[in-house]
Short mmCIF file of C-alpha atoms in Angstrom, two decimals:
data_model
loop_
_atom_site.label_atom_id
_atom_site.label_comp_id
_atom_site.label_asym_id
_atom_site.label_seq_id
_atom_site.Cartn_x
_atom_site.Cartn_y
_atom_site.Cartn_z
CA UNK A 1 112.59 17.83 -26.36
CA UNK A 2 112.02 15.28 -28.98
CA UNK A 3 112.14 15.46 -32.71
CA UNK A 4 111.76 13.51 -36.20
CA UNK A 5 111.58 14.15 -39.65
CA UNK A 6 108.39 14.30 -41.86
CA UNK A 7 109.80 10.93 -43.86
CA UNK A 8 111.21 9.25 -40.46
CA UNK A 9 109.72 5.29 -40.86
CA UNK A 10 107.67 5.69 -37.01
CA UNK A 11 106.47 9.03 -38.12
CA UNK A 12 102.22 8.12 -37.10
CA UNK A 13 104.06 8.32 -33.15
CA UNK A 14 104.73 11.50 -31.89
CA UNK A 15 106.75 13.63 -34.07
CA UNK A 16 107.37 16.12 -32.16
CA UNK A 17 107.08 16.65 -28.14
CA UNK A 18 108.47 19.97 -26.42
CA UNK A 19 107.43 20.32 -22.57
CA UNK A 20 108.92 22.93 -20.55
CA UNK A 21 108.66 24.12 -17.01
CA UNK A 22 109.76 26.57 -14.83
CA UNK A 23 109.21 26.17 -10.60
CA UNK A 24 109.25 28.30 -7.35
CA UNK A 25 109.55 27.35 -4.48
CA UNK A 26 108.91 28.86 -1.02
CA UNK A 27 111.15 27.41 1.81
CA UNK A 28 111.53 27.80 5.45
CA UNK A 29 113.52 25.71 8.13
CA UNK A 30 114.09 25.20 11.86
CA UNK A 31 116.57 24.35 14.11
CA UNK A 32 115.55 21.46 16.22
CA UNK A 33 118.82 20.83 17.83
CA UNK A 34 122.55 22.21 17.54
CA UNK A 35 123.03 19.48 15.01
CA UNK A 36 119.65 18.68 13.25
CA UNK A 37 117.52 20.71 11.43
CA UNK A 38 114.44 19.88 8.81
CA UNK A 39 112.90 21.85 6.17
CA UNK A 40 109.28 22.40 4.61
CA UNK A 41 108.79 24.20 1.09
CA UNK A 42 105.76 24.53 -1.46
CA UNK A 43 106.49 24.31 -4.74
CA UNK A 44 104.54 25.75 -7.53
CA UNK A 45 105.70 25.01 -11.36
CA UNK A 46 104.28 25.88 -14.74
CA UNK A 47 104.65 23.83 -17.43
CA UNK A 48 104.13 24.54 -21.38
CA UNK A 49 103.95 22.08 -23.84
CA UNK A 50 104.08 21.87 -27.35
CA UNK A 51 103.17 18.70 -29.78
CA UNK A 52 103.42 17.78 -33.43
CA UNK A 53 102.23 14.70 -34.80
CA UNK A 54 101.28 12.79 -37.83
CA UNK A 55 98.35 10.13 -38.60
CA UNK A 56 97.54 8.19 -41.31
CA UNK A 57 94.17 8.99 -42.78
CA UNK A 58 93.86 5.94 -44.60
CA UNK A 59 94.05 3.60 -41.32
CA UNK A 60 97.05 2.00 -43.18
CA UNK A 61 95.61 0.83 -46.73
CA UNK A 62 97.99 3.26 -48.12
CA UNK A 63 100.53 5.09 -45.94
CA UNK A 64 101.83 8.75 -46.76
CA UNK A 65 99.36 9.37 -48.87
CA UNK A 66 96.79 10.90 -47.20
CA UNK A 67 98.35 12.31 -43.90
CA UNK A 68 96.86 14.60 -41.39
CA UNK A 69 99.28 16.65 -39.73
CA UNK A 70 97.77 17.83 -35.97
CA UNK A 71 99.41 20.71 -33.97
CA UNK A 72 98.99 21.35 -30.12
CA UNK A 73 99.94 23.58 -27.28
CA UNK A 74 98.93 23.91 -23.78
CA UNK A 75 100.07 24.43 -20.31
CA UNK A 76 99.31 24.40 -16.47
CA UNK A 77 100.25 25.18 -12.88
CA UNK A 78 100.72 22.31 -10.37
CA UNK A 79 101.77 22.41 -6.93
CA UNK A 80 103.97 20.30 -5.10
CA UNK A 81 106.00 19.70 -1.68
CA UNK A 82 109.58 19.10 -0.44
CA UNK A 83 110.61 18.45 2.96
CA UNK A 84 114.46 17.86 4.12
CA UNK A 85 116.47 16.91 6.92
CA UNK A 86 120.25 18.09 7.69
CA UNK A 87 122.35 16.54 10.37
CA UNK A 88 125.82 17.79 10.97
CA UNK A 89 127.40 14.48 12.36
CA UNK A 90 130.62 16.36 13.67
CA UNK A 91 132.81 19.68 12.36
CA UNK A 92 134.04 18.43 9.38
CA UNK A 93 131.17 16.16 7.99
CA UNK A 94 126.86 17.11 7.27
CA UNK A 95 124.72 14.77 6.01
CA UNK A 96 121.23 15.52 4.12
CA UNK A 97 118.14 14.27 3.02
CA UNK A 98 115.76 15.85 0.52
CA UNK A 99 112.19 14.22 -0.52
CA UNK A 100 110.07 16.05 -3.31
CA UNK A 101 106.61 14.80 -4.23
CA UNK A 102 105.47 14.39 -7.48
CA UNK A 103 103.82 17.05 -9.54
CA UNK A 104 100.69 16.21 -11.18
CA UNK A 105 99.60 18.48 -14.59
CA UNK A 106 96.54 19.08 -16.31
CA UNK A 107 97.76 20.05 -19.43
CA UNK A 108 94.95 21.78 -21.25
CA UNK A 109 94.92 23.65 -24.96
CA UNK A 110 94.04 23.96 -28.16
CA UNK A 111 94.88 21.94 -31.24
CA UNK A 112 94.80 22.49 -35.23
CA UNK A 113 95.01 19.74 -37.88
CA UNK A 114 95.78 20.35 -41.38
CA UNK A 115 95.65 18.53 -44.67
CA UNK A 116 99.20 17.23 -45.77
CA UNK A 117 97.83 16.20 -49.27
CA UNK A 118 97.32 20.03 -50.05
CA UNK A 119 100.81 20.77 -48.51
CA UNK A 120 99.46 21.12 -45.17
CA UNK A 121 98.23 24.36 -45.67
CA UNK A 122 94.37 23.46 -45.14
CA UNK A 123 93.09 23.04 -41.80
CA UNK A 124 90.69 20.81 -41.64
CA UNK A 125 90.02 20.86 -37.46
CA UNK A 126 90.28 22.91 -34.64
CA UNK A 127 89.38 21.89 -30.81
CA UNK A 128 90.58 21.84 -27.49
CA UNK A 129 92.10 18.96 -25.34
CA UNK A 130 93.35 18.35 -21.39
CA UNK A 131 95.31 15.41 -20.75
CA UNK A 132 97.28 14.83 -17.25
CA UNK A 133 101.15 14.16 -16.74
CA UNK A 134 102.52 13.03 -13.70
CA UNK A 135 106.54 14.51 -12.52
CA UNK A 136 107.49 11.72 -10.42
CA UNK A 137 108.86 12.04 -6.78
CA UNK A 138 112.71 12.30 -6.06
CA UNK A 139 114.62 11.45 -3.24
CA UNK A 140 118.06 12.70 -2.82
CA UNK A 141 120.95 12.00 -0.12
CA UNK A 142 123.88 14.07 0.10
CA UNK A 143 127.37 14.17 2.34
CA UNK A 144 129.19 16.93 2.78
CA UNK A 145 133.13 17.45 3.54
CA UNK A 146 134.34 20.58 5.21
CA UNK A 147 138.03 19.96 5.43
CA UNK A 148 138.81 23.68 5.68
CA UNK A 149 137.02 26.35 7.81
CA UNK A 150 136.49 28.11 4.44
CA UNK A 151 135.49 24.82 1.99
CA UNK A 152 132.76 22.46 1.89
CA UNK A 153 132.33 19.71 -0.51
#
């Protein structure tokens, strides 16, 4: 989440940016040996995003005077992967590998943009939009300690 005042000096950028999302994943795993075993999940995440921004109506000739104030939301559902591998080296020490792919998003919506010279209670246009975000890929290794029957870490 990222936010700026009305008067902040780079205030024709983004003003405002909110994107939220929430995933589930479905997992399963084999054993391939008494010491190895890999996993395969599908993930599927939804994500919601809200936008505020601010641009100049006068293309610049005379800034803050004539702003447009537009307001968007919007959301999707993307799918991804992750596989993983798990090795348990001896008794006391496991060593993993996890791999997610990246999540691609059509976020699509509606937007409203309103007339700051009349306090920005006019609106002045309404529409839709769709634009695409990309969640990169990760890659994660991990080792893991047992030094107690009871305790790994």
């Amino acid at each position: 989440k990222s936010e700026y005042g009305v008067g902040w000096a780079e205030r024709y950028n983004t003003q405002y940016l909110q994107l939220r999302t929430t995933s589930v994943a479905a997992v399963a795993a084999i054993k391939i040996t008494d010491r190895l075993s890999a996993g395969f999940g599908v993930e599927g995440m939804y994500a919601k995003e809200k936008r505020r921004d601010v641009d100049d109506a006068t293309d610049g000739f005379a800034p803050g005077m004539a702003d447009l104030y537009a307001h968007s939301d919007g959301d999707d559902f993307g799918i991804g992967y992750n596989v993983s591998l798990h090795y348990r080296v001896n008794e006391r020490w496991a060593v993993g590998a996890l791999y997610r792919s990246d999540i691609r998003q059509k976020i699509t919506g509606s937007y409203w943009v309103f007339d700051a010279a009349t306090g920005g209670g006019v609106l002045t246009q309404r529409g839709t939009f769709a634009h695409t975000i990309r969640l990169p890929e990760s890659m994660s290794v991990s080792l893991a300690h047992s030094p107690l029957d009871s305790l790994s870490l």
